[in-house]
């Protein structure tokens, strides 16, 4: 974390997803907890997972496209356009 946020402003947001709650991950977090600030987050909470809102916005943007998308390249172009 200190490499990415050398200004000390980085925060770690633990979502407690199954892979992130493994013994190895938990041990690493305990050993390195002084390296970053923690942002408390409800375990596995879909209500607070912002990525779901982002994917929903992408889905609606792509569904509104006319003409409908036919190829994976069309989809990629639509997603890139929606992102910007």
mmCIF file with all atom_site columns, C-alpha atoms in Angstrom:
data_model
loop_
_atom_site.group_PDB
_atom_site.id
_atom_site.type_symbol
_atom_site.label_atom_id
_atom_site.label_alt_id
_atom_site.label_comp_id
_atom_site.label_asym_id
_atom_site.label_entity_id
_atom_site.label_seq_id
_atom_site.pdbx_PDB_ins_code
_atom_site.Cartn_x
_atom_site.Cartn_y
_atom_site.Cartn_z
_atom_site.occupancy
_atom_site.B_iso_or_equiv
_atom_site.pdbx_formal_charge
_atom_site.auth_seq_id
_atom_site.auth_comp_id
_atom_site.auth_asym_id
_atom_site.auth_atom_id
_atom_site.pdbx_PDB_model_num
ATOM 1  C CA . UNK A 1 1  ? 0.000   0.000   0.000   1.00 0.00 ? 1  UNK A CA 1
ATOM 2  C CA . UNK A 1 2  ? 2.797   2.438   0.824   1.00 0.00 ? 2  UNK A CA 1
ATOM 3  C CA . UNK A 1 3  ? 4.280   1.907   -2.640  1.00 0.00 ? 3  UNK A CA 1
ATOM 4  C CA . UNK A 1 4  ? 1.035   2.915   -4.347  1.00 0.00 ? 4  UNK A CA 1
ATOM 5  C CA . UNK A 1 5  ? 0.129   5.659   -1.869  1.00 0.00 ? 5  UNK A CA 1
ATOM 6  C CA . UNK A 1 6  ? 3.453   7.059   -0.718  1.00 0.00 ? 6  UNK A CA 1
ATOM 7  C CA . UNK A 1 7  ? 1.588   10.135  0.560   1.00 0.00 ? 7  UNK A CA 1
ATOM 8  C CA . UNK A 1 8  ? 0.039   7.967   3.293   1.00 0.00 ? 8  UNK A CA 1
ATOM 9  C CA . UNK A 1 9  ? -3.499  8.680   2.083   1.00 0.00 ? 9  UNK A CA 1
ATOM 10 C CA . UNK A 1 10 ? -4.300  5.154   0.909   1.00 0.00 ? 10 UNK A CA 1
ATOM 11 C CA . UNK A 1 11 ? -7.030  3.207   2.652   1.00 0.00 ? 11 UNK A CA 1
ATOM 12 C CA . UNK A 1 12 ? -7.724  -0.500  2.677   1.00 0.00 ? 12 UNK A CA 1
ATOM 13 C CA . UNK A 1 13 ? -11.357 -1.497  2.230   1.00 0.00 ? 13 UNK A CA 1
ATOM 14 C CA . UNK A 1 14 ? -11.825 -5.096  3.332   1.00 0.00 ? 14 UNK A CA 1
ATOM 15 C CA . UNK A 1 15 ? -14.957 -6.663  1.846   1.00 0.00 ? 15 UNK A CA 1
ATOM 16 C CA . UNK A 1 16 ? -14.453 -10.041 3.540   1.00 0.00 ? 16 UNK A CA 1
ATOM 17 C CA . UNK A 1 17 ? -15.078 -11.919 0.303   1.00 0.00 ? 17 UNK A CA 1
ATOM 18 C CA . UNK A 1 18 ? -14.254 -15.595 0.735   1.00 0.00 ? 18 UNK A CA 1
ATOM 19 C CA . UNK A 1 19 ? -10.802 -15.432 -0.940  1.00 0.00 ? 19 UNK A CA 1
ATOM 20 C CA . UNK A 1 20 ? -9.920  -12.327 1.060   1.00 0.00 ? 20 UNK A CA 1
ATOM 21 C CA . UNK A 1 21 ? -10.823 -14.015 4.339   1.00 0.00 ? 21 UNK A CA 1
ATOM 22 C CA . UNK A 1 22 ? -8.521  -17.017 3.891   1.00 0.00 ? 22 UNK A CA 1
ATOM 23 C CA . UNK A 1 23 ? -5.933  -17.810 6.558   1.00 0.00 ? 23 UNK A CA 1
ATOM 24 C CA . UNK A 1 24 ? -3.114  -16.593 4.318   1.00 0.00 ? 24 UNK A CA 1
ATOM 25 C CA . UNK A 1 25 ? -4.862  -13.298 3.528   1.00 0.00 ? 25 UNK A CA 1
ATOM 26 C CA . UNK A 1 26 ? -5.868  -12.745 7.156   1.00 0.00 ? 26 UNK A CA 1
ATOM 27 C CA . UNK A 1 27 ? -2.307  -13.419 8.332   1.00 0.00 ? 27 UNK A CA 1
ATOM 28 C CA . UNK A 1 28 ? -0.869  -11.014 5.741   1.00 0.00 ? 28 UNK A CA 1
ATOM 29 C CA . UNK A 1 29 ? -3.343  -8.302  6.756   1.00 0.00 ? 29 UNK A CA 1
ATOM 30 C CA . UNK A 1 30 ? -2.442  -8.724  10.422  1.00 0.00 ? 30 UNK A CA 1
ATOM 31 C CA . UNK A 1 31 ? 1.282   -8.545  9.659   1.00 0.00 ? 31 UNK A CA 1
ATOM 32 C CA . UNK A 1 32 ? 0.913   -5.445  7.472   1.00 0.00 ? 32 UNK A CA 1
ATOM 33 C CA . UNK A 1 33 ? -1.954  -3.630  9.189   1.00 0.00 ? 33 UNK A CA 1
ATOM 34 C CA . UNK A 1 34 ? 0.303   -0.789  10.307  1.00 0.00 ? 34 UNK A CA 1
ATOM 35 C CA . UNK A 1 35 ? 1.149   -0.027  6.653   1.00 0.00 ? 35 UNK A CA 1
ATOM 36 C CA . UNK A 1 36 ? -2.272  1.441   5.818   1.00 0.00 ? 36 UNK A CA 1
ATOM 37 C CA . UNK A 1 37 ? -5.494  2.848   7.224   1.00 0.00 ? 37 UNK A CA 1
ATOM 38 C CA . UNK A 1 38 ? -8.545  0.606   7.368   1.00 0.00 ? 38 UNK A CA 1
ATOM 39 C CA . UNK A 1 39 ? -11.959 1.556   6.045   1.00 0.00 ? 39 UNK A CA 1
ATOM 40 C CA . UNK A 1 40 ? -14.589 -0.493  7.863   1.00 0.00 ? 40 UNK A CA 1
ATOM 41 C CA . UNK A 1 41 ? -17.018 -2.164  5.496   1.00 0.00 ? 41 UNK A CA 1
ATOM 42 C CA . UNK A 1 42 ? -19.921 -4.506  6.146   1.00 0.00 ? 42 UNK A CA 1
ATOM 43 C CA . UNK A 1 43 ? -18.918 -8.106  5.360   1.00 0.00 ? 43 UNK A CA 1
ATOM 44 C CA . UNK A 1 44 ? -20.067 -9.204  1.903   1.00 0.00 ? 44 UNK A CA 1
ATOM 45 C CA . UNK A 1 45 ? -22.597 -6.368  1.763   1.00 0.00 ? 45 UNK A CA 1
ATOM 46 C CA . UNK A 1 46 ? -24.115 -6.029  -1.716  1.00 0.00 ? 46 UNK A CA 1
ATOM 47 C CA . UNK A 1 47 ? -25.691 -2.732  -0.628  1.00 0.00 ? 47 UNK A CA 1
ATOM 48 C CA . UNK A 1 48 ? -22.331 -1.063  -0.303  1.00 0.00 ? 48 UNK A CA 1
ATOM 49 C CA . UNK A 1 49 ? -20.494 -2.586  -3.240  1.00 0.00 ? 49 UNK A CA 1
ATOM 50 C CA . UNK A 1 50 ? -20.025 0.322   -5.646  1.00 0.00 ? 50 UNK A CA 1
ATOM 51 C CA . UNK A 1 51 ? -18.827 -1.934  -8.463  1.00 0.00 ? 51 UNK A CA 1
ATOM 52 C CA . UNK A 1 52 ? -22.380 -3.292  -8.726  1.00 0.00 ? 52 UNK A CA 1
ATOM 53 C CA . UNK A 1 53 ? -23.642 0.239   -9.438  1.00 0.00 ? 53 UNK A CA 1
ATOM 54 C CA . UNK A 1 54 ? -20.947 0.715   -12.070 1.00 0.00 ? 54 UNK A CA 1
ATOM 55 C CA . UNK A 1 55 ? -21.808 -2.557  -13.824 1.00 0.00 ? 55 UNK A CA 1
ATOM 56 C CA . UNK A 1 56 ? -25.504 -1.618  -13.692 1.00 0.00 ? 56 UNK A CA 1
ATOM 57 C CA . UNK A 1 57 ? -24.764 1.732   -15.350 1.00 0.00 ? 57 UNK A CA 1
ATOM 58 C CA . UNK A 1 58 ? -22.732 -0.049  -18.040 1.00 0.00 ? 58 UNK A CA 1
ATOM 59 C CA . UNK A 1 59 ? -25.545 -2.540  -18.622 1.00 0.00 ? 59 UNK A CA 1
ATOM 60 C CA . UNK A 1 60 ? -28.128 0.213   -19.082 1.00 0.00 ? 60 UNK A CA 1
ATOM 61 C CA . UNK A 1 61 ? -25.837 2.207   -21.374 1.00 0.00 ? 61 UNK A CA 1
ATOM 62 C CA . UNK A 1 62 ? -25.209 -0.845  -23.562 1.00 0.00 ? 62 UNK A CA 1
ATOM 63 C CA . UNK A 1 63 ? -28.882 -1.884  -23.618 1.00 0.00 ? 63 UNK A CA 1
ATOM 64 C CA . UNK A 1 64 ? -29.885 1.595   -24.849 1.00 0.00 ? 64 UNK A CA 1
ATOM 65 C CA . UNK A 1 65 ? -27.535 1.418   -27.844 1.00 0.00 ? 65 UNK A CA 1
ATOM 66 C CA . UNK A 1 66 ? -29.105 1.479   -31.247 1.00 0.00 ? 66 UNK A CA 1
ATOM 67 C CA . UNK A 1 67 ? -28.585 -0.515  -33.360 1.00 0.00 ? 67 UNK A CA 1
ATOM 68 C CA . UNK A 1 68 ? -28.166 -3.457  -30.972 1.00 0.00 ? 68 UNK A CA 1
ATOM 69 C CA . UNK A 1 69 ? -24.652 -4.774  -30.504 1.00 0.00 ? 69 UNK A CA 1
ATOM 70 C CA . UNK A 1 70 ? -23.815 -7.837  -32.592 1.00 0.00 ? 70 UNK A CA 1
ATOM 71 C CA . UNK A 1 71 ? -20.166 -8.633  -31.914 1.00 0.00 ? 71 UNK A CA 1
ATOM 72 C CA . UNK A 1 72 ? -17.809 -8.663  -28.969 1.00 0.00 ? 72 UNK A CA 1
ATOM 73 C CA . UNK A 1 73 ? -15.909 -5.801  -30.612 1.00 0.00 ? 73 UNK A CA 1
ATOM 74 C CA . UNK A 1 74 ? -19.145 -3.770  -30.693 1.00 0.00 ? 74 UNK A CA 1
ATOM 75 C CA . UNK A 1 75 ? -19.584 -4.488  -26.988 1.00 0.00 ? 75 UNK A CA 1
ATOM 76 C CA . UNK A 1 76 ? -16.012 -3.460  -26.211 1.00 0.00 ? 76 UNK A CA 1
ATOM 77 C CA . UNK A 1 77 ? -16.428 -0.209  -28.141 1.00 0.00 ? 77 UNK A CA 1
ATOM 78 C CA . UNK A 1 78 ? -19.721 0.532   -26.352 1.00 0.00 ? 78 UNK A CA 1
ATOM 79 C CA . UNK A 1 79 ? -18.183 -0.096  -22.931 1.00 0.00 ? 79 UNK A CA 1
ATOM 80 C CA . UNK A 1 80 ? -15.174 2.079   -23.725 1.00 0.00 ? 80 UNK A CA 1
ATOM 81 C CA . UNK A 1 81 ? -17.473 4.847   -24.953 1.00 0.00 ? 81 UNK A CA 1
ATOM 82 C CA . UNK A 1 82 ? -19.634 4.566   -21.819 1.00 0.00 ? 82 UNK A CA 1
ATOM 83 C CA . UNK A 1 83 ? -16.593 4.708   -19.539 1.00 0.00 ? 83 UNK A CA 1
ATOM 84 C CA . UNK A 1 84 ? -15.483 8.044   -20.978 1.00 0.00 ? 84 UNK A CA 1
#
